[in-house]
XYZ file of C-alpha atoms in Angstrom:
681
model
C -12.731 28.196 11.183
C -14.590 25.114 10.069
C -12.135 24.551 7.227
C -9.354 24.667 9.689
C -10.953 21.753 11.555
C -11.355 20.048 8.311
C -7.624 20.472 7.532
C -6.700 18.845 11.010
C -8.914 16.078 10.323
C -7.061 15.026 7.029
C -3.940 13.971 8.847
C -5.356 13.008 12.148
C -7.928 10.403 10.861
C -5.396 7.945 9.456
C -3.326 8.612 12.912
C -6.159 7.545 15.018
C -6.596 4.398 12.832
C -2.970 3.643 13.250
C -3.145 4.034 17.034
C -6.162 1.745 17.105
C -4.635 -1.092 15.138
C -1.044 -0.264 16.437
C -1.557 -0.215 20.279
C -4.172 -2.709 20.532
C -2.908 -5.233 17.672
C -2.642 -8.063 20.109
C -6.152 -7.723 21.519
C -8.487 -6.674 18.775
C -9.814 -8.718 16.046
C -8.788 -8.272 12.372
C -11.841 -6.891 11.377
C -11.666 -3.975 13.835
C -7.984 -3.328 12.926
C -8.734 -2.962 8.916
C -12.072 -1.251 9.508
C -10.577 1.322 11.804
C -7.838 2.203 9.375
C -9.772 1.919 6.163
C -12.240 4.346 7.735
C -9.532 6.868 8.783
C -8.061 7.006 5.196
C -11.561 7.183 3.816
C -12.536 10.244 6.123
C -9.184 11.677 4.959
C -9.828 11.285 1.378
C -13.358 12.755 1.479
C -12.125 15.645 3.453
C -9.351 16.174 0.867
C -12.136 16.291 -1.803
C -13.835 18.970 -0.026
C -10.750 20.815 0.619
C -9.945 20.580 -2.913
C -13.256 21.937 -4.014
C -12.937 24.791 -1.519
C -9.363 25.744 -2.809
C -11.041 25.594 -6.600
C -13.352 28.106 -5.240
C -10.539 30.371 -4.599
C -10.048 29.760 -0.945
C -6.331 29.099 0.438
C -4.869 29.102 3.783
C -1.404 29.572 5.257
C -1.535 29.501 8.955
C 0.154 28.318 12.187
C -1.679 25.301 14.158
C 0.617 25.832 17.280
C 4.117 27.005 17.963
C 6.380 24.181 19.225
C 9.352 26.091 20.166
C 10.630 29.768 20.364
C 14.406 30.316 20.564
C 15.546 33.766 20.446
C 14.184 35.089 17.259
C 13.506 31.734 15.843
C 9.949 30.069 15.830
C 9.518 26.562 15.152
C 5.860 25.849 14.375
C 3.353 23.456 12.966
C 1.385 24.953 10.523
C -0.611 24.012 7.035
C -0.342 25.638 3.494
C -3.460 24.641 1.559
C -3.177 25.534 -2.026
C -3.647 23.844 -5.474
C -0.256 21.922 -5.007
C -1.027 20.839 -1.367
C -4.768 19.458 -2.325
C -3.140 17.471 -5.567
C -0.862 15.878 -3.356
C -3.486 15.193 -0.663
C -5.768 13.525 -3.193
C -3.343 11.518 -4.743
C -1.653 10.206 -1.368
C -5.309 9.367 0.238
C -6.805 7.911 -2.869
C -3.893 5.552 -3.444
C -3.647 4.887 0.394
C -7.404 3.911 0.313
C -6.776 1.497 -2.532
C -3.758 0.034 -1.067
C -5.961 -0.447 2.481
C -8.645 -2.085 0.780
C -6.237 -4.173 -1.086
C -4.531 -5.387 1.942
C -7.407 -6.899 3.248
C -7.142 -9.771 0.654
C -3.422 -9.777 0.190
C -2.347 -10.062 3.949
C -5.338 -12.213 5.232
C -2.883 -15.034 5.974
C -0.237 -13.032 7.410
C 0.308 -13.385 11.361
C 1.273 -9.491 11.364
C -2.057 -8.490 9.817
C -3.083 -5.785 12.285
C 0.696 -4.587 12.661
C 0.589 -4.001 9.030
C -2.296 -1.906 8.877
C -1.062 0.376 11.557
C 2.228 0.967 9.677
C 0.347 1.916 6.185
C -2.021 4.186 8.133
C 0.713 5.673 10.130
C 2.745 6.108 6.666
C -0.293 8.097 5.276
C -0.313 10.460 8.281
C 3.339 11.143 7.794
C 2.984 11.814 4.216
C 0.112 14.088 4.720
C 2.052 16.060 7.392
C 4.710 16.568 4.704
C 2.853 17.717 1.939
C 0.585 19.943 4.109
C 3.380 21.791 5.911
C 3.967 25.522 5.589
C 7.520 25.478 7.129
C 10.792 23.638 6.827
C 10.476 22.273 10.272
C 7.146 20.303 9.695
C 8.553 19.441 6.097
C 11.567 17.657 7.791
C 9.435 15.984 10.473
C 7.086 14.541 7.813
C 10.271 13.726 5.821
C 11.847 11.866 8.524
C 8.676 10.091 9.363
C 7.902 8.616 6.410
C 11.449 7.367 6.285
C 11.021 5.562 9.600
C 7.849 3.919 8.517
C 9.088 2.898 5.215
C 11.978 1.038 7.198
C 9.483 -0.649 9.247
C 7.407 -1.735 6.104
C 10.306 -2.755 4.103
C 11.651 -5.088 7.164
C 8.041 -6.004 7.716
C 9.066 -9.695 7.469
C 11.873 -9.030 10.033
C 12.878 -12.887 10.442
C 14.227 -12.727 6.838
C 17.831 -11.919 6.428
C 17.070 -10.413 3.122
C 14.474 -8.050 4.463
C 16.658 -6.864 7.410
C 19.457 -6.103 4.660
C 16.839 -4.146 2.512
C 15.362 -2.117 5.305
C 19.006 -1.299 6.731
C 19.927 -0.329 3.184
C 17.090 2.035 2.706
C 17.737 3.592 6.016
C 21.477 4.192 5.502
C 21.100 5.490 1.964
C 18.271 7.792 3.035
C 20.266 9.030 5.874
C 23.000 10.322 3.309
C 20.315 12.092 1.402
C 18.803 13.574 4.630
C 22.229 14.848 5.680
C 22.378 17.073 2.518
C 18.499 18.162 3.236
C 19.344 19.324 6.830
C 22.169 21.137 5.625
C 20.041 22.832 3.031
C 17.427 23.716 5.911
C 20.111 24.891 8.212
C 21.539 27.327 5.362
C 17.917 28.651 4.997
C 17.743 29.324 8.723
C 21.159 30.890 9.253
C 20.668 33.266 5.954
C 16.924 33.689 5.910
C 16.363 33.833 9.567
C 13.034 31.872 9.381
C 11.871 28.436 8.335
C 8.397 29.699 7.134
C 7.802 28.996 3.403
C 6.116 32.513 2.689
C 8.879 34.545 4.219
C 11.791 32.659 2.748
C 10.350 33.083 -0.756
C 9.786 36.622 -0.115
C 13.289 37.153 1.105
C 14.799 34.891 -1.768
C 15.013 37.642 -4.472
C 17.132 39.790 -2.275
C 19.606 37.083 -1.291
C 20.017 35.920 -5.122
C 23.257 37.207 -5.602
C 24.900 36.522 -2.118
C 27.752 34.271 -1.747
C 29.162 32.009 1.034
C 32.596 30.679 1.443
C 32.650 26.799 1.929
C 36.195 27.102 3.466
C 37.163 30.312 5.389
C 39.830 32.390 3.845
C 39.613 30.588 0.319
C 38.625 32.788 -2.316
C 38.185 29.679 -4.773
C 35.663 28.279 -2.368
C 33.021 31.116 -2.580
C 29.983 29.978 -4.162
C 26.418 31.177 -4.709
C 24.232 30.897 -1.289
C 21.118 29.918 -3.563
C 23.179 27.165 -5.482
C 24.500 25.681 -2.562
C 21.221 25.661 -0.577
C 19.237 24.289 -3.550
C 21.994 21.578 -4.217
C 21.815 20.646 -0.726
C 17.883 20.154 -0.580
C 17.753 18.388 -3.802
C 20.398 15.886 -2.352
C 17.682 15.179 0.042
C 15.291 14.724 -2.736
C 17.866 12.180 -4.428
C 17.440 9.868 -1.270
C 13.869 9.912 -1.040
C 13.249 9.944 -5.017
C 15.826 7.392 -5.462
C 17.938 9.267 -7.976
C 21.452 8.174 -8.939
C 23.790 7.515 -6.829
C 21.420 7.313 -4.021
C 18.955 4.911 -5.822
C 20.171 1.698 -4.579
C 17.735 1.118 -1.794
C 14.393 1.071 -3.696
C 14.958 -2.090 -5.757
C 15.859 -4.154 -2.680
C 12.970 -2.492 -0.695
C 10.759 -5.107 -2.858
C 11.529 -7.384 -0.103
C 8.494 -5.865 1.777
C 4.890 -6.930 1.090
C 3.392 -5.894 -2.284
C 1.036 -3.299 -0.947
C 3.887 -1.218 0.372
C 5.494 -1.200 -2.892
C 2.519 0.489 -4.333
C 2.325 2.923 -1.390
C 5.889 3.842 -1.063
C 7.250 3.249 -4.468
C 4.367 4.393 -6.732
C 2.589 7.450 -5.199
C 3.951 8.762 -1.912
C 7.376 8.645 -0.424
C 9.513 8.369 -3.608
C 7.505 11.353 -4.951
C 8.042 13.433 -1.793
C 11.310 14.856 -3.429
C 9.833 15.946 -6.602
C 7.047 17.680 -4.673
C 9.659 19.351 -2.464
C 11.508 20.763 -5.338
C 8.339 21.983 -6.893
C 7.396 23.591 -3.795
C 10.797 25.353 -3.510
C 10.481 26.651 -7.233
C 11.103 30.486 -5.877
C 14.538 29.062 -4.720
C 15.508 26.855 -7.653
C 14.639 29.717 -10.369
C 17.302 31.752 -8.747
C 20.125 29.273 -9.845
C 20.685 27.858 -13.178
C 23.326 25.904 -11.750
C 21.169 23.886 -9.236
C 18.565 23.433 -12.100
C 21.451 22.004 -14.453
C 22.518 19.738 -11.650
C 19.083 18.599 -11.292
C 18.371 17.854 -14.925
C 21.595 15.926 -15.360
C 20.761 13.631 -12.255
C 17.365 13.033 -13.637
C 18.338 12.128 -17.077
C 21.008 9.554 -15.927
C 18.352 7.961 -13.700
C 15.685 8.112 -16.390
C 17.980 6.211 -18.911
C 20.312 3.879 -17.055
C 17.724 2.640 -14.585
C 15.566 1.560 -17.458
C 18.265 -0.554 -18.957
C 18.219 -2.568 -15.823
C 14.682 -3.121 -16.102
C 15.308 -5.225 -19.233
C 16.957 -8.087 -17.410
C 14.925 -8.304 -14.263
C 13.109 -11.627 -14.031
C 11.114 -10.883 -10.685
C 7.909 -9.185 -11.740
C 8.102 -6.650 -8.819
C 11.580 -5.773 -9.530
C 10.668 -4.895 -13.320
C 8.129 -2.395 -11.891
C 10.590 -1.240 -9.416
C 13.036 -0.159 -11.933
C 10.409 1.377 -14.107
C 9.593 3.543 -10.881
C 13.339 4.559 -10.857
C 13.240 5.568 -14.509
C 10.068 7.388 -14.285
C 11.063 9.236 -10.970
C 13.968 10.324 -13.583
C 11.708 11.764 -15.745
C 9.951 13.747 -13.259
C 13.248 15.031 -12.072
C 14.325 16.052 -15.729
C 11.122 18.105 -15.962
C 11.982 19.833 -12.412
C 15.367 20.724 -13.926
C 13.909 22.109 -17.202
C 11.760 24.458 -14.892
C 8.863 22.561 -15.972
C 7.492 22.106 -12.388
C 3.895 21.903 -13.358
C 4.795 19.058 -15.711
C 6.519 17.101 -13.121
C 3.693 17.327 -10.668
C 1.289 16.363 -13.499
C 3.587 13.317 -14.118
C 3.801 12.545 -10.523
C 0.065 12.409 -10.402
C -0.499 10.285 -13.732
C 2.256 7.918 -12.620
C 0.757 7.548 -9.194
C -2.164 5.772 -10.501
C -0.701 3.639 -13.223
C 2.418 2.581 -11.226
C 0.244 1.750 -8.035
C -2.119 -0.121 -10.497
C 0.915 -2.248 -12.115
C 2.430 -3.087 -8.461
C -1.020 -4.186 -7.162
C -1.500 -6.215 -10.390
C 1.967 -7.660 -9.804
C 0.719 -8.643 -6.379
C -2.704 -10.172 -7.849
C -0.610 -12.321 -10.303
C 1.720 -13.434 -7.361
C -1.468 -14.621 -5.417
C -2.861 -16.215 -8.453
C 0.462 -18.075 -9.053
C 0.737 -19.134 -5.346
C 3.495 -16.667 -4.413
C 5.484 -17.367 -7.518
C 7.527 -14.025 -8.884
C 9.651 -15.232 -11.494
C 8.049 -14.185 -14.904
C 9.914 -17.006 -16.680
C 7.441 -19.448 -14.826
C 4.449 -17.633 -15.930
C 2.529 -17.254 -19.512
C -0.839 -17.345 -20.651
C -2.500 -16.013 -17.430
C -4.857 -13.828 -19.316
C -7.463 -16.549 -19.678
C -7.288 -17.530 -15.858
C -7.027 -14.198 -14.518
C -9.172 -11.571 -16.738
C -9.392 -8.643 -14.546
C -5.793 -8.734 -13.512
C -4.787 -9.038 -17.314
C -6.751 -6.324 -18.712
C -5.870 -3.672 -15.853
C -2.449 -4.669 -16.217
C -2.379 -3.997 -20.016
C -4.015 -0.656 -19.325
C -1.258 0.110 -16.695
C 1.317 -0.890 -19.063
C -0.075 1.165 -22.102
C -0.306 4.223 -19.663
C 3.410 3.854 -18.710
C 4.846 3.566 -22.055
C 2.891 6.815 -23.129
C -0.012 5.398 -25.479
C -1.852 8.354 -27.044
C -4.810 9.489 -25.092
C -4.033 7.670 -21.937
C -2.717 9.414 -18.747
C 0.920 8.454 -19.043
C 0.910 9.918 -22.644
C 0.097 13.526 -21.633
C 2.701 13.846 -18.888
C 5.392 11.980 -20.547
C 5.235 13.593 -23.810
C 4.912 17.142 -22.069
C 8.259 16.367 -20.222
C 9.939 15.418 -23.439
C 8.724 18.703 -25.252
C 9.591 20.763 -22.384
C 13.083 19.557 -22.343
C 13.512 19.886 -26.064
C 12.762 23.602 -25.731
C 14.885 23.928 -22.575
C 18.206 25.956 -22.653
C 19.423 24.769 -19.152
C 22.951 23.342 -19.612
C 22.717 19.629 -19.783
C 19.401 19.681 -21.397
C 20.570 18.227 -24.860
C 21.815 15.102 -22.862
C 18.448 15.088 -20.944
C 16.555 15.117 -24.333
C 18.482 12.218 -25.585
C 18.126 10.245 -22.246
C 14.244 10.803 -21.990
C 13.683 10.037 -25.892
C 15.864 6.783 -25.575
C 13.909 6.067 -22.436
C 10.789 5.758 -24.525
C 11.872 2.817 -26.383
C 13.565 1.145 -23.265
C 10.345 1.569 -21.247
C 8.229 -0.021 -23.878
C 10.566 -2.744 -24.341
C 10.836 -4.002 -20.602
C 7.402 -3.295 -19.811
C 5.885 -5.422 -22.455
C 8.504 -7.925 -21.962
C 6.966 -8.538 -18.589
C 3.479 -8.239 -20.048
C 4.017 -10.854 -22.897
C 5.644 -13.209 -20.514
C 3.267 -13.125 -17.848
C -0.252 -12.962 -19.797
C 0.685 -14.428 -23.255
C 2.512 -17.366 -24.849
C 3.352 -20.777 -23.335
C 2.000 -21.645 -19.973
C 5.362 -22.254 -18.268
C 3.855 -23.131 -14.631
C 3.099 -26.342 -12.915
C 5.408 -28.566 -14.999
C 7.184 -30.249 -12.422
C 8.448 -30.470 -8.877
C 11.217 -28.073 -9.694
C 8.420 -25.500 -10.576
C 6.381 -26.108 -7.505
C 8.976 -24.637 -5.450
C 10.582 -21.287 -5.926
C 14.253 -21.292 -6.899
C 16.056 -18.823 -4.902
C 19.267 -18.823 -6.845
C 19.934 -15.398 -8.219
C 16.514 -13.985 -6.770
C 15.419 -12.444 -3.530
C 13.740 -14.492 -0.790
C 10.184 -15.544 -0.719
C 7.260 -12.974 -1.129
C 5.248 -14.538 1.505
C 5.996 -16.684 4.529
C 4.028 -19.962 4.631
C 4.176 -23.159 6.854
C 5.411 -25.375 4.062
C 7.310 -22.484 2.243
C 5.313 -23.833 -0.943
C 6.071 -21.526 -4.095
C 4.525 -21.887 -7.511
C 1.936 -24.079 -8.716
C 1.988 -27.742 -8.146
C 1.653 -29.896 -11.418
C -1.946 -29.858 -12.601
C -2.679 -26.800 -10.673
C -4.143 -23.724 -12.465
C -3.750 -20.006 -11.569
C -7.005 -18.194 -10.393
C -8.529 -14.761 -10.329
C -7.854 -13.112 -6.939
C -10.863 -11.993 -4.629
C -12.813 -8.881 -5.129
C -10.873 -6.890 -2.413
C -7.767 -7.532 -4.490
C -9.260 -6.591 -7.869
C -11.610 -3.832 -7.100
C -8.530 -1.452 -6.353
C -7.110 -2.622 -9.602
C -10.245 -1.448 -11.543
C -10.495 1.827 -9.426
C -6.910 2.763 -10.353
C -7.357 1.848 -13.988
C -9.972 4.403 -14.304
C -7.948 7.557 -13.670
C -4.989 5.854 -15.600
C -7.015 6.097 -18.559
C -8.730 9.377 -18.192
C -7.020 11.618 -15.612
C -4.352 12.937 -18.079
C -6.771 14.070 -20.862
C -8.827 15.928 -18.202
C -6.058 17.771 -16.343
C -3.505 18.717 -18.796
C -5.245 21.862 -19.837
C -5.879 23.549 -16.280
C -2.662 21.832 -14.811
C -0.036 22.356 -17.165
C -1.216 25.395 -19.383
C -3.686 26.909 -17.121
C -3.711 28.895 -14.000
C -4.027 25.845 -11.649
C -0.722 26.462 -10.207
C -0.749 30.394 -10.615
C 0.584 31.895 -7.375
C 1.929 28.607 -6.209
C 4.569 27.699 -8.578
C 6.964 30.520 -9.701
C 8.886 30.406 -12.913
C 11.470 33.223 -14.237
C 10.133 33.021 -17.929
C 12.938 35.305 -18.955
C 15.663 32.948 -17.743
C 13.799 29.622 -18.396
C 11.196 30.113 -20.966
C 10.672 26.540 -21.818
C 7.069 26.527 -20.554
C 6.102 29.703 -22.318
C 7.390 28.013 -25.519
C 5.470 24.608 -24.680
C 2.152 26.412 -24.296
C 2.380 28.108 -27.572
C 2.560 24.357 -29.107
C -0.381 23.241 -26.986
C -3.936 23.238 -28.939
C -5.797 21.070 -26.674
C -5.851 17.287 -25.408
C -7.411 15.865 -28.518
C -5.065 17.680 -31.026
C -2.063 16.741 -28.657
C -3.106 13.165 -28.803
C -3.823 12.863 -32.821
C -0.581 14.927 -33.577
C 1.467 12.213 -31.424
C 0.338 9.436 -33.864
C 3.332 10.674 -36.207
C 5.815 11.838 -33.491
C 9.083 10.185 -32.760
C 8.017 9.068 -29.090
C 5.109 7.278 -30.485
C 7.070 5.424 -33.076
C 9.834 4.639 -30.453
C 7.273 3.216 -28.052
C 5.627 1.195 -30.650
C 9.145 -0.183 -31.652
C 9.793 -1.235 -28.294
C 6.538 -3.065 -27.990
C 6.942 -4.904 -31.388
C 10.520 -5.657 -30.522
C 9.557 -7.196 -27.375
C 6.767 -9.402 -28.943
C 9.056 -10.506 -31.632
C 11.638 -11.510 -29.031
C 9.814 -13.034 -26.380
C 6.901 -14.522 -28.253
C 8.218 -15.422 -31.787
C 12.138 -15.650 -31.403
C 13.026 -16.352 -27.816
C 16.372 -17.614 -28.997
C 17.384 -13.847 -30.046
C 17.513 -12.451 -26.616
C 19.527 -15.568 -25.389
C 21.764 -14.953 -28.121
C 22.236 -11.200 -27.426
C 22.862 -12.120 -23.854
C 25.565 -14.473 -24.773
C 27.022 -12.126 -27.459
C 27.091 -9.144 -25.168
C 27.957 -10.882 -21.803
C 30.025 -8.050 -20.397
C 27.149 -5.669 -20.939
C 24.797 -8.163 -19.240
C 27.316 -8.903 -16.384
C 27.277 -5.046 -15.904
C 23.563 -4.861 -15.867
C 23.264 -7.765 -13.477
C 25.618 -6.282 -11.027
C 23.550 -2.979 -11.457
C 26.640 -1.033 -12.709
C 28.453 -2.127 -9.338
C 26.831 0.689 -7.238
C 26.236 -1.834 -4.554
C 29.623 -3.219 -4.818
C 31.114 0.280 -4.696
C 28.899 1.256 -1.768
C 30.037 -1.936 0.099
C 33.842 -1.724 -0.650
C 34.196 2.212 -0.283
C 31.546 3.403 2.080
C 30.536 0.554 4.096
C 34.235 -0.829 4.119
C 35.647 2.600 4.705
C 32.998 2.977 7.580
C 34.023 -0.455 9.061
C 37.819 0.317 8.780
C 37.274 3.892 10.437
C 35.179 2.440 13.030
C 37.722 -0.315 13.831
C 40.636 2.321 14.130
C 38.356 4.301 16.394
C 37.754 1.004 18.299
C 41.375 -0.007 18.610
C 43.043 3.226 18.709
C 40.395 5.215 20.736
C 38.587 2.633 22.792
C 41.134 -0.052 23.295
C 44.339 1.874 23.408
C 43.380 5.319 24.788
C 40.291 4.703 26.963
C 40.831 1.253 28.053
C 44.644 1.196 27.771
C 45.487 4.784 29.128
C 42.630 6.024 31.086
C 41.108 2.944 32.507
C 43.776 0.702 32.826
C 46.579 3.024 32.954
C 44.901 4.874 35.946
C 44.539 1.647 37.860
C 48.361 0.803 37.122
C 49.278 4.241 38.325
C 47.279 3.729 41.588
C 48.866 0.286 41.854
C 52.406 1.297 41.428
C 51.970 4.270 43.839
C 50.376 1.722 46.486
C 53.384 -0.472 45.843
C 55.919 2.192 46.439
C 54.052 3.573 49.679
C 53.964 -0.165 50.868
C 57.854 0.220 51.347
C 57.256 2.936 53.930
C 54.278 1.441 55.707
C 56.172 -1.378 57.661
C 54.898 -0.727 61.262
C 58.604 0.265 62.642
C 58.853 3.436 64.590
C 62.572 3.880 63.544
C 61.345 3.564 60.031
C 58.778 6.231 60.452
C 61.446 8.511 62.003
C 63.711 7.948 59.128
C 60.956 9.049 56.913
C 60.160 12.042 58.954
C 63.928 13.268 58.805
C 64.082 12.668 55.131
C 61.023 14.852 54.826
C 62.206 17.576 56.923
C 65.495 17.718 54.846
C 63.537 17.943 51.677
C 61.344 20.709 52.876
C 64.201 22.733 54.421
C 66.167 22.244 51.110
C 63.277 23.661 48.966
C 62.752 26.561 51.368
C 66.385 27.586 51.402
C 66.590 27.355 47.571
C 63.554 29.706 47.412
C 64.980 31.976 49.770
């Protein structure tokens, strides 16, 4: 019973902090808001550690907190499923959230919406915890939509800026597309399984593995596997949340929000919800090779082609954003290869080093007086030593440097895909392998341009004000809208509340992969939680045969192709941007068509604006003019008024006030009635 109270404490502690900071944001001082929210998340993190230790001791939990609704044979409940997958997500979410909360004290100290921001990020943490702790689809959907709602508030936090309004509306609409597929999948589960409880659904799944449904009644060609349709619909929801092609378009624009939410939403929490969901649904996905093939191909496209876009970005936050898109593709590829444990492993390692990179980018922005263009930086390592070294650690982890965290998870994905026989795995292997070079190139392009080379800041009046042409709006709002360093100004290291989270995130970015790969990927850590049909999908069995310990894996990698590709990417980037900056410029001119394609982000936005947004506007206009104006206003409202007016006008001819007119009318009436009566007889 005591542990159940602890389970409740984990999501409720951040909720209490959000309520205090949100409901009383106009009356309480700033220190109360950040103290209440940081304390709430810290309590949640400590409770998560205790629960993790309890689960490691062999104690799991699956139970109902309360029944929300009963309808016939259906029960809609709020309940918790506490196992190794849940506790892993709880630790990642609460730790990263705690770091973001501490960081926000320094980053947002000048913002008038300080209290409101703390309320939002704490509410986001509550929503995410409800999602990962759920034991049924109803609660999963609640958490799913709640994180979407709060992310909408966070992305559009600076709601007076048109670009922020556009970004949060874009995120909202794109995620609604994914959520439509998600709720269709949940509907299929309820209709065919008769329950929304995970355990009951997973237990019944093998019995329904061969069931089919007809997408169009009476059409034999439209008969498809129930499990395939259900899994693909659920995955479409994951495509929205985890920003997979073609539902990826919202994530880069969401950089319009303050930097802390970039780390919170786009590194460790919301965007990984889809990855977590598919891993949780492994008993369903293992019954459909078609669905797994769909997953692996979508992930491969995202991993490679979103990485290409990172090469041309000049905004420091957007480089990291496209890196996130690419790494989410890697996780999705692992899911498609039935390497669910590897996907969760990469989710965990990625959460730490990507949150580190986002927060380091924010630290650079503060030190550069809100400048975000990496072309206007350079040589910052001697001015911002802590930010520099932590950024280097994050970048090395991201590219898969041997013995760092990102290496163990990223290389495991590559090897699992190489051993997979899922249709589309060949393309996926090429994509993730090519992505190694691309990731190393754009990551260290940003690193070299920011921290090394010529100091390109504070050189003139133009540099003292941000050039908005071709970029998004200001990172921060200030009274004078001043951006960049003035002539003679030098960058500065950020306060301890900003750099301390960087240091604390750098530690797991270095060590957690080495520690966790054995038990998490090749041990019994996920036994009884993640299910794999080793006969149909033997990739993980083959992968385990090649694993001989974390040290051996690291040593062996020094002669492997991924390491050579990563090293080549770093060296190429150094040569291009430190020694011969004329070469990238020449390549850009020579391949201007490809550069234009990249700058327009493969025209996904244009396609959406013309086809979907334009189509929706045309449809709306048709309904407005045809339905509202013509039918409702024209026929029903104005038509009825005209009919009454016409009837009144006709009647007015008979209402003269003369007796002989009334007598004449009566005679005509009697004549008509008698005629009708005689004809009926």
